[in-house]
PDB file of C-alpha atoms in Angstrom:
ATOM      1  CA  MET A  18      39.139-180.827  90.485  1.00  0.00           C
ATOM      2  CA  GLY A  19      41.634-178.680  92.593  1.00  0.00           C
ATOM      3  CA  ASN A  20      44.951-179.455  93.464  1.00  0.00           C
ATOM      4  CA  PHE A  21      46.254-182.933  92.284  1.00  0.00           C
ATOM      5  CA  SER A  22      49.988-182.926  92.814  1.00  0.00           C
ATOM      6  CA  HIS A  23      52.190-185.359  91.091  1.00  0.00           C
ATOM      7  CA  GLN A  24      53.584-186.211  94.472  1.00  0.00           C
ATOM      8  CA  ASN A  25      50.494-188.088  95.335  1.00  0.00           C
ATOM      9  CA  ASP A  26      49.952-189.669  91.875  1.00  0.00           C
ATOM     10  CA  LYS A  27      50.823-193.233  92.511  1.00  0.00           C
ATOM     11  CA  SER A  28      47.242-194.363  92.515  1.00  0.00           C
ATOM     12  CA  ILE A  29      46.175-192.528  89.297  1.00  0.00           C
ATOM     13  CA  THR A  30      45.759-194.808  86.535  1.00  0.00           C
ATOM     14  CA  PRO A  31      45.928-193.900  82.764  1.00  0.00           C
ATOM     15  CA  GLU A  32      42.106-193.994  82.738  1.00  0.00           C
ATOM     16  CA  ALA A  33      41.900-191.639  85.587  1.00  0.00           C
ATOM     17  CA  LEU A  34      44.292-189.402  84.098  1.00  0.00           C
ATOM     18  CA  LYS A  35      42.395-189.147  80.831  1.00  0.00           C
ATOM     19  CA  SER A  36      39.161-188.463  82.762  1.00  0.00           C
ATOM     20  CA  LEU A  37      40.555-185.587  84.752  1.00  0.00           C
ATOM     21  CA  GLY A  38      38.759-182.391  84.219  1.00  0.00           C
ATOM     22  CA  ARG A  39      35.368-181.509  82.829  1.00  0.00           C
ATOM     23  CA  TYR A  40      35.875-181.969  78.910  1.00  0.00           C
ATOM     24  CA  ASP A  41      35.501-185.139  76.954  1.00  0.00           C
ATOM     25  CA  PHE A  42      38.124-184.944  74.381  1.00  0.00           C
ATOM     26  CA  PRO A  43      37.336-186.784  71.021  1.00  0.00           C
ATOM     27  CA  ASP A  44      39.132-189.862  69.742  1.00  0.00           C
ATOM     28  CA  PRO A  45      41.888-188.297  67.321  1.00  0.00           C
ATOM     29  CA  MET A  46      41.391-191.525  65.147  1.00  0.00           C
ATOM     30  CA  THR A  47      37.787-191.090  64.877  1.00  0.00           C
ATOM     31  CA  ILE A  48      37.438-187.200  64.650  1.00  0.00           C
ATOM     32  CA  ASP A  49      40.281-186.619  62.470  1.00  0.00           C
ATOM     33  CA  PRO A  50      40.664-189.591  60.323  1.00  0.00           C
ATOM     34  CA  ASP A  51      42.654-187.680  57.287  1.00  0.00           C
ATOM     35  CA  GLY A  52      45.384-186.772  59.876  1.00  0.00           C
ATOM     36  CA  ILE A  53      44.987-183.114  59.594  1.00  0.00           C
ATOM     37  CA  GLY A  54      46.120-182.643  63.269  1.00  0.00           C
ATOM     38  CA  VAL A  55      43.552-180.405  65.019  1.00  0.00           C
ATOM     39  CA  VAL A  56      41.078-182.457  67.009  1.00  0.00           C
ATOM     40  CA  ALA A  57      39.217-180.230  69.243  1.00  0.00           C
ATOM     41  CA  MET A  58      38.504-176.441  69.970  1.00  0.00           C
ATOM     42  CA  GLY A  59      37.693-174.614  72.980  1.00  0.00           C
ATOM     43  CA  GLY A  60      37.971-175.422  76.655  1.00  0.00           C
ATOM     44  CA  ASP A  61      40.434-174.117  79.013  1.00  0.00           C
ATOM     45  CA  LEU A  62      44.138-174.730  80.159  1.00  0.00           C
ATOM     46  CA  ALA A  63      43.444-175.701  83.823  1.00  0.00           C
ATOM     47  CA  PRO A  64      45.928-178.336  85.100  1.00  0.00           C
ATOM     48  CA  GLU A  65      43.263-181.052  85.075  1.00  0.00           C
ATOM     49  CA  THR A  66      42.484-180.411  81.371  1.00  0.00           C
ATOM     50  CA  LEU A  67      46.170-180.219  80.459  1.00  0.00           C
ATOM     51  CA  ILE A  68      46.908-183.746  82.081  1.00  0.00           C
ATOM     52  CA  SER A  69      43.650-185.210  80.560  1.00  0.00           C
ATOM     53  CA  ALA A  70      44.656-183.918  77.142  1.00  0.00           C
ATOM     54  CA  TYR A  71      48.311-185.060  77.193  1.00  0.00           C
ATOM     55  CA  ALA A  72      47.323-188.339  78.438  1.00  0.00           C
ATOM     56  CA  GLN A  73      45.131-188.687  75.361  1.00  0.00           C
ATOM     57  CA  GLY A  74      47.990-187.690  73.099  1.00  0.00           C
ATOM     58  CA  LEU A  75      46.664-183.829  72.594  1.00  0.00           C
ATOM     59  CA  PHE A  76      48.484-180.775  73.140  1.00  0.00           C
ATOM     60  CA  PRO A  77      47.543-176.993  73.055  1.00  0.00           C
ATOM     61  CA  TRP A  78      48.809-174.887  70.280  1.00  0.00           C
ATOM     62  CA  PHE A  79      47.175-171.669  69.263  1.00  0.00           C
ATOM     63  CA  ASN A  80      47.883-167.888  69.138  1.00  0.00           C
ATOM     64  CA  GLU A  81      46.824-165.596  71.822  1.00  0.00           C
ATOM     65  CA  ASP A  82      43.871-163.968  69.863  1.00  0.00           C
ATOM     66  CA  GLU A  83      42.662-167.417  68.888  1.00  0.00           C
ATOM     67  CA  PRO A  84      40.356-170.206  70.488  1.00  0.00           C
ATOM     68  CA  ILE A  85      42.284-172.840  72.132  1.00  0.00           C
ATOM     69  CA  ALA A  86      43.117-175.597  69.633  1.00  0.00           C
ATOM     70  CA  TRP A  87      44.132-179.211  70.571  1.00  0.00           C
ATOM     71  CA  TRP A  88      46.254-181.106  68.417  1.00  0.00           C
ATOM     72  CA  CYS A  89      47.260-184.812  67.873  1.00  0.00           C
ATOM     73  CA  PRO A  90      49.336-184.853  64.528  1.00  0.00           C
ATOM     74  CA  GLU A  91      50.023-187.434  62.112  1.00  0.00           C
ATOM     75  CA  PRO A  92      52.692-188.571  62.146  1.00  0.00           C
ATOM     76  CA  ARG A  93      54.103-187.947  65.507  1.00  0.00           C
ATOM     77  CA  CYS A  94      57.852-186.767  66.254  1.00  0.00           C
ATOM     78  CA  VAL A  95      59.493-188.873  68.973  1.00  0.00           C
ATOM     79  CA  ILE A  96      62.825-189.833  70.182  1.00  0.00           C
ATOM     80  CA  ALA A  97      63.759-192.720  72.322  1.00  0.00           C
ATOM     81  CA  PRO A  98      66.556-191.557  74.987  1.00  0.00           C
ATOM     82  CA  THR A  99      68.476-194.782  74.462  1.00  0.00           C
ATOM     83  CA  GLY A 100      68.757-194.111  70.586  1.00  0.00           C
ATOM     84  CA  TYR A 101      70.176-190.648  71.105  1.00  0.00           C
ATOM     85  CA  GLN A 102      73.778-189.975  69.957  1.00  0.00           C
ATOM     86  CA  PRO A 103      75.428-186.590  70.347  1.00  0.00           C
ATOM     87  CA  SER A 104      77.667-185.393  67.560  1.00  0.00           C
ATOM     88  CA  LYS A 105      81.353-185.364  68.008  1.00  0.00           C
ATOM     89  CA  SER A 106      81.354-181.503  67.967  1.00  0.00           C
ATOM     90  CA  LEU A 107      78.933-181.582  71.037  1.00  0.00           C
ATOM     91  CA  ARG A 108      80.906-184.094  72.804  1.00  0.00           C
ATOM     92  CA  LYS A 109      84.041-182.017  72.360  1.00  0.00           C
ATOM     93  CA  GLN A 110      82.451-178.917  73.570  1.00  0.00           C
ATOM     94  CA  ALA A 111      80.969-180.665  76.505  1.00  0.00           C
ATOM     95  CA  ASN A 112      84.135-181.868  77.381  1.00  0.00           C
ATOM     96  CA  SER A 113      85.852-178.444  77.426  1.00  0.00           C
ATOM     97  CA  ALA A 114      83.075-176.183  78.463  1.00  0.00           C
ATOM     98  CA  ARG A 115      82.697-174.958  82.196  1.00  0.00           C
ATOM     99  CA  TRP A 116      78.958-175.034  81.903  1.00  0.00           C
ATOM    100  CA  GLN A 117      76.371-176.781  84.201  1.00  0.00           C
ATOM    101  CA  LEU A 118      72.954-178.127  83.744  1.00  0.00           C
ATOM    102  CA  THR A 119      70.305-177.877  86.539  1.00  0.00           C
ATOM    103  CA  LEU A 120      66.913-179.219  86.838  1.00  0.00           C
ATOM    104  CA  ASN A 121      63.927-177.155  87.882  1.00  0.00           C
ATOM    105  CA  GLN A 122      65.992-174.375  89.068  1.00  0.00           C
ATOM    106  CA  ALA A 123      64.792-171.797  86.675  1.00  0.00           C
ATOM    107  CA  PHE A 124      61.328-172.842  85.030  1.00  0.00           C
ATOM    108  CA  ASP A 125      59.814-169.274  84.869  1.00  0.00           C
ATOM    109  CA  GLU A 126      62.917-167.843  83.213  1.00  0.00           C
ATOM    110  CA  VAL A 127      63.208-170.847  80.920  1.00  0.00           C
ATOM    111  CA  ILE A 128      59.443-170.647  79.733  1.00  0.00           C
ATOM    112  CA  HIS A 129      59.657-166.904  79.453  1.00  0.00           C
ATOM    113  CA  ALA A 130      62.958-167.194  77.382  1.00  0.00           C
ATOM    114  CA  CYS A 131      61.084-169.752  75.079  1.00  0.00           C
ATOM    115  CA  SER A 132      58.228-167.443  74.456  1.00  0.00           C
ATOM    116  CA  LEU A 133      60.470-164.569  72.888  1.00  0.00           C
ATOM    117  CA  PRO A 134      60.924-164.292  69.239  1.00  0.00           C
ATOM    118  CA  ARG A 135      63.626-165.747  67.516  1.00  0.00           C
ATOM    119  CA  SER A 136      64.407-165.293  63.649  1.00  0.00           C
ATOM    120  CA  ASN A 137      60.736-165.302  62.635  1.00  0.00           C
ATOM    121  CA  GLY A 138      60.029-161.669  61.949  1.00  0.00           C
ATOM    122  CA  LEU A 139      58.036-160.778  65.055  1.00  0.00           C
ATOM    123  CA  PRO A 140      58.264-157.537  66.489  1.00  0.00           C
ATOM    124  CA  GLU A 141      60.485-156.739  69.453  1.00  0.00           C
ATOM    125  CA  GLY A 142      58.380-157.484  72.611  1.00  0.00           C
ATOM    126  CA  GLU A 143      56.035-159.841  70.706  1.00  0.00           C
ATOM    127  CA  HIS A 144      55.708-163.541  71.909  1.00  0.00           C
ATOM    128  CA  THR A 145      55.591-166.880  69.953  1.00  0.00           C
ATOM    129  CA  TRP A 146      52.667-169.037  70.447  1.00  0.00           C
ATOM    130  CA  ILE A 147      53.780-169.489  74.182  1.00  0.00           C
ATOM    131  CA  HIS A 148      51.916-166.392  75.227  1.00  0.00           C
ATOM    132  CA  GLU A 149      50.841-165.295  78.879  1.00  0.00           C
ATOM    133  CA  GLU A 150      47.901-167.670  79.090  1.00  0.00           C
ATOM    134  CA  MET A 151      50.136-170.630  78.166  1.00  0.00           C
ATOM    135  CA  ILE A 152      53.014-169.611  80.307  1.00  0.00           C
ATOM    136  CA  ALA A 153      50.658-169.303  83.391  1.00  0.00           C
ATOM    137  CA  ALA A 154      49.142-172.763  82.846  1.00  0.00           C
ATOM    138  CA  TYR A 155      52.769-174.431  82.546  1.00  0.00           C
ATOM    139  CA  ILE A 156      54.094-172.414  85.652  1.00  0.00           C
ATOM    140  CA  GLU A 157      51.084-173.954  87.643  1.00  0.00           C
ATOM    141  CA  LEU A 158      51.840-177.460  85.994  1.00  0.00           C
ATOM    142  CA  HIS A 159      55.425-177.171  87.183  1.00  0.00           C
ATOM    143  CA  ALA A 160      54.229-176.154  90.747  1.00  0.00           C
ATOM    144  CA  GLN A 161      52.240-179.279  90.979  1.00  0.00           C
ATOM    145  CA  GLY A 162      55.007-181.521  89.932  1.00  0.00           C
ATOM    146  CA  TYR A 163      54.194-182.204  86.288  1.00  0.00           C
ATOM    147  CA  ALA A 164      56.120-179.861  84.116  1.00  0.00           C
ATOM    148  CA  HIS A 165      59.948-179.837  84.365  1.00  0.00           C
ATOM    149  CA  SER A 166      62.788-177.525  83.011  1.00  0.00           C
ATOM    150  CA  ILE A 167      66.467-178.316  82.431  1.00  0.00           C
ATOM    151  CA  GLU A 168      68.766-175.146  82.536  1.00  0.00           C
ATOM    152  CA  VAL A 169      72.219-174.478  81.156  1.00  0.00           C
ATOM    153  CA  TRP A 170      74.347-171.966  82.937  1.00  0.00           C
ATOM    154  CA  ASP A 171      77.765-170.559  81.761  1.00  0.00           C
ATOM    155  CA  ASP A 172      80.808-170.390  83.889  1.00  0.00           C
ATOM    156  CA  LYS A 173      79.513-166.667  85.025  1.00  0.00           C
ATOM    157  CA  GLY A 174      76.265-168.278  86.236  1.00  0.00           C
ATOM    158  CA  GLN A 175      74.216-166.584  83.568  1.00  0.00           C
ATOM    159  CA  LEU A 176      71.332-168.748  82.112  1.00  0.00           C
ATOM    160  CA  ILE A 177      72.324-169.437  78.532  1.00  0.00           C
ATOM    161  CA  GLY A 178      69.749-172.229  77.344  1.00  0.00           C
ATOM    162  CA  GLY A 179      67.196-174.752  78.332  1.00  0.00           C
ATOM    163  CA  LEU A 180      63.998-176.656  77.612  1.00  0.00           C
ATOM    164  CA  TYR A 181      60.820-177.438  79.444  1.00  0.00           C
ATOM    165  CA  GLY A 182      57.898-180.043  79.117  1.00  0.00           C
ATOM    166  CA  LEU A 183      55.804-182.494  81.056  1.00  0.00           C
ATOM    167  CA  LYS A 184      56.659-185.838  82.265  1.00  0.00           C
ATOM    168  CA  ILE A 185      53.635-188.314  82.965  1.00  0.00           C
ATOM    169  CA  GLY A 186      54.803-191.795  83.720  1.00  0.00           C
ATOM    170  CA  GLY A 187      57.235-192.888  81.452  1.00  0.00           C
ATOM    171  CA  ILE A 188      56.702-190.248  78.792  1.00  0.00           C
ATOM    172  CA  TYR A 189      58.057-186.841  78.510  1.00  0.00           C
ATOM    173  CA  PHE A 190      56.375-184.256  76.417  1.00  0.00           C
ATOM    174  CA  GLY A 191      58.513-181.643  75.031  1.00  0.00           C
ATOM    175  CA  GLU A 192      57.370-178.263  74.664  1.00  0.00           C
ATOM    176  CA  SER A 193      60.014-175.728  73.791  1.00  0.00           C
ATOM    177  CA  MET A 194      63.906-175.131  73.908  1.00  0.00           C
ATOM    178  CA  PHE A 195      66.000-171.807  73.642  1.00  0.00           C
ATOM    179  CA  HIS A 196      69.650-170.991  73.523  1.00  0.00           C
ATOM    180  CA  LYS A 197      71.657-167.647  74.184  1.00  0.00           C
ATOM    181  CA  ALA A 198      75.236-169.415  73.455  1.00  0.00           C
ATOM    182  CA  SER A 199      76.170-171.831  70.768  1.00  0.00           C
ATOM    183  CA  ASN A 200      74.857-175.251  71.317  1.00  0.00           C
ATOM    184  CA  ALA A 201      73.298-174.552  74.662  1.00  0.00           C
ATOM    185  CA  SER A 202      69.908-176.045  73.785  1.00  0.00           C
ATOM    186  CA  LYS A 203      71.609-178.848  72.332  1.00  0.00           C
ATOM    187  CA  LEU A 204      73.541-179.651  75.472  1.00  0.00           C
ATOM    188  CA  ALA A 205      70.229-179.206  77.455  1.00  0.00           C
ATOM    189  CA  PHE A 206      68.701-181.704  74.962  1.00  0.00           C
ATOM    190  CA  TRP A 207      71.645-184.099  75.770  1.00  0.00           C
ATOM    191  CA  GLY A 208      70.896-183.659  79.558  1.00  0.00           C
ATOM    192  CA  LEU A 209      67.282-184.612  78.939  1.00  0.00           C
ATOM    193  CA  MET A 210      68.168-187.771  77.075  1.00  0.00           C
ATOM    194  CA  ARG A 211      70.432-188.773  79.969  1.00  0.00           C
ATOM    195  CA  LEU A 212      67.970-187.815  82.726  1.00  0.00           C
ATOM    196  CA  CYS A 213      65.133-189.714  80.949  1.00  0.00           C
ATOM    197  CA  GLY A 214      67.337-192.779  80.136  1.00  0.00           C
ATOM    198  CA  GLN A 215      68.483-192.960  84.012  1.00  0.00           C
ATOM    199  CA  SER A 216      64.828-192.469  85.294  1.00  0.00           C
ATOM    200  CA  LYS A 217      63.097-194.894  83.107  1.00  0.00           C
ATOM    201  CA  VAL A 218      61.275-192.527  80.770  1.00  0.00           C
ATOM    202  CA  ALA A 219      61.288-194.412  77.556  1.00  0.00           C
ATOM    203  CA  LEU A 220      59.960-191.896  74.984  1.00  0.00           C
ATOM    204  CA  ILE A 221      60.339-188.164  74.312  1.00  0.00           C
ATOM    205  CA  ASP A 222      57.268-186.652  72.481  1.00  0.00           C
ATOM    206  CA  CYS A 223      58.744-183.886  70.078  1.00  0.00           C
ATOM    207  CA  GLN A 224      55.186-183.453  68.652  1.00  0.00           C
ATOM    208  CA  LEU A 225      55.801-181.970  65.234  1.00  0.00           C
ATOM    209  CA  PRO A 226      59.016-182.823  63.001  1.00  0.00           C
ATOM    210  CA  ASN A 227      61.177-180.094  62.117  1.00  0.00           C
ATOM    211  CA  ASP A 228      64.749-180.166  60.592  1.00  0.00           C
ATOM    212  CA  HIS A 229      66.561-179.252  64.085  1.00  0.00           C
ATOM    213  CA  LEU A 230      64.684-182.204  65.743  1.00  0.00           C
ATOM    214  CA  MET A 231      65.425-184.732  63.075  1.00  0.00           C
ATOM    215  CA  SER A 232      69.050-183.553  63.087  1.00  0.00           C
ATOM    216  CA  LEU A 233      69.264-184.615  66.930  1.00  0.00           C
ATOM    217  CA  GLY A 234      68.101-187.992  66.146  1.00  0.00           C
ATOM    218  CA  ALA A 235      64.235-187.739  66.333  1.00  0.00           C
ATOM    219  CA  THR A 236      62.059-189.822  63.966  1.00  0.00           C
ATOM    220  CA  THR A 237      58.302-190.249  63.381  1.00  0.00           C
ATOM    221  CA  LEU A 238      55.690-192.730  64.417  1.00  0.00           C
ATOM    222  CA  PRO A 239      52.187-193.262  62.888  1.00  0.00           C
ATOM    223  CA  ARG A 240      49.784-191.564  65.058  1.00  0.00           C
ATOM    224  CA  ALA A 241      47.980-194.943  66.029  1.00  0.00           C
ATOM    225  CA  ASP A 242      51.337-196.216  67.245  1.00  0.00           C
ATOM    226  CA  PHE A 243      52.122-193.441  69.181  1.00  0.00           C
ATOM    227  CA  LEU A 244      48.604-193.591  71.005  1.00  0.00           C
ATOM    228  CA  THR A 245      49.255-197.146  71.646  1.00  0.00           C
ATOM    229  CA  GLN A 246      52.454-196.719  73.196  1.00  0.00           C
ATOM    230  CA  LEU A 247      51.296-193.739  75.236  1.00  0.00           C
ATOM    231  CA  ASP A 248      48.546-196.057  76.841  1.00  0.00           C
ATOM    232  CA  VAL A 249      51.489-198.257  77.930  1.00  0.00           C
ATOM    233  CA  LEU A 250      53.952-195.434  79.074  1.00  0.00           C
ATOM    234  CA  LEU A 251      51.317-193.541  81.349  1.00  0.00           C
ATOM    235  CA  SER A 252      51.410-196.552  83.579  1.00  0.00           C
ATOM    236  CA  HIS A 253      55.262-196.563  84.333  1.00  0.00           C
ATOM    237  CA  GLN A 254      56.323-195.235  87.663  1.00  0.00           C
ATOM    238  CA  PRO A 255      59.884-193.536  87.028  1.00  0.00           C
ATOM    239  CA  VAL A 256      61.944-191.552  89.391  1.00  0.00           C
ATOM    240  CA  LYS A 257      60.276-188.318  90.154  1.00  0.00           C
ATOM    241  CA  TRP A 258      62.630-185.483  88.987  1.00  0.00           C
ATOM    242  CA  HIS A 259      61.251-182.822  91.611  1.00  0.00           C
ATOM    243  CA  ASN A 260      63.375-184.858  94.187  1.00  0.00           C
ATOM    244  CA  HIS A 261      66.560-183.884  92.439  1.00  0.00           C
ATOM    245  CA  SER A 262      66.288-180.275  91.468  1.00  0.00           C
ATOM    246  CA  HIS A 263      68.994-179.139  93.896  1.00  0.00           C
ATOM    247  CA  LYS A 264      71.923-181.233  92.236  1.00  0.00           C
ATOM    248  CA  PRO A 265      73.844-179.395  89.429  1.00  0.00           C
ATOM    249  CA  LEU A 266      75.632-181.383  86.580  1.00  0.00           C
ATOM    250  CA  ALA A 267      78.592-180.094  84.987  1.00  0.00           C
ATOM    251  CA  VAL A 268      78.167-180.612  81.173  1.00  0.00           C
ATOM    252  CA  SER A 269      81.627-182.480  81.039  1.00  0.00           C
ATOM    253  CA  LEU A 270      79.781-185.364  82.883  1.00  0.00           C
ATOM    254  CA  LEU A 271      77.133-185.925  80.379  1.00  0.00           C
ATOM    255  CA  ASP A 272      79.257-188.700  78.690  1.00  0.00           C
ATOM    256  CA  THR A 273      79.697-190.628  81.686  1.00  0.00           C
ATOM    257  CA  THR A 274      77.787-193.712  82.613  1.00  0.00           C
ATOM    258  CA  GLU A 275      75.066-192.005  85.157  1.00  0.00           C
ATOM    259  CA  PRO A 276      75.726-188.268  85.103  1.00  0.00           C
ATOM    260  CA  TRP A 277      72.597-187.473  87.094  1.00  0.00           C
ATOM    261  CA  ARG A 278      72.808-188.462  90.727  1.00  0.00           C
ATOM    262  CA  LEU A 279      69.197-190.064  91.077  1.00  0.00           C
ATOM    263  CA  LYS A 280      68.097-192.194  93.876  1.00  0.00           C
TER     264      LYS A 280
END
């Protein structure tokens, strides 16, 4: 299919997004009626394949030495930006910290940081499920305007946290986050909520629920409801984030009316 830059996607309908690439993904509700989660195996991580999969509610999740597995879990973990409320302690930290948020300034660094082991027992130097094949695929999606990162920088200019994911229409598909300083990933998440709210992104897909996401205000939707909402959200035309990657935001401004300077 070649390059299909997001900058020229105004004419791409949800149906066209789903038909990108060379694979026909099965209907999750038909192929996986029991809600196990895995709906397909194989294929590749070409940009067209990934966009087609996400547009159908699927995402890749597999270890480096395994075939590509495409997931559509039941239920689906999501959060609406308008319903997010930061904790009092996070507000206090944002008001006092001299940290900054940026958009799309260090995508490569963020995804590599997300790939490194946490407290999960992996040997030093080993990666999580975000291995080199995945990293290369999402870096290409970033180059084409679909994948985005939010970075957190301390007052010495050091990258201390961030997150990345994909934005298609009115939905953001969150992939991973990291922190090197306390609450840095939570501030990135708050920044994402405010950015989505300002740019008419109505839903963040968090994929699978966990205690951390639920503590941030995430909830779950039945898979069928998520897929129904997805069809509507794909057709939205929100503000394109790549136009605003050069404008840093002081974390102390997160609690203002419209912190991000969007056109």
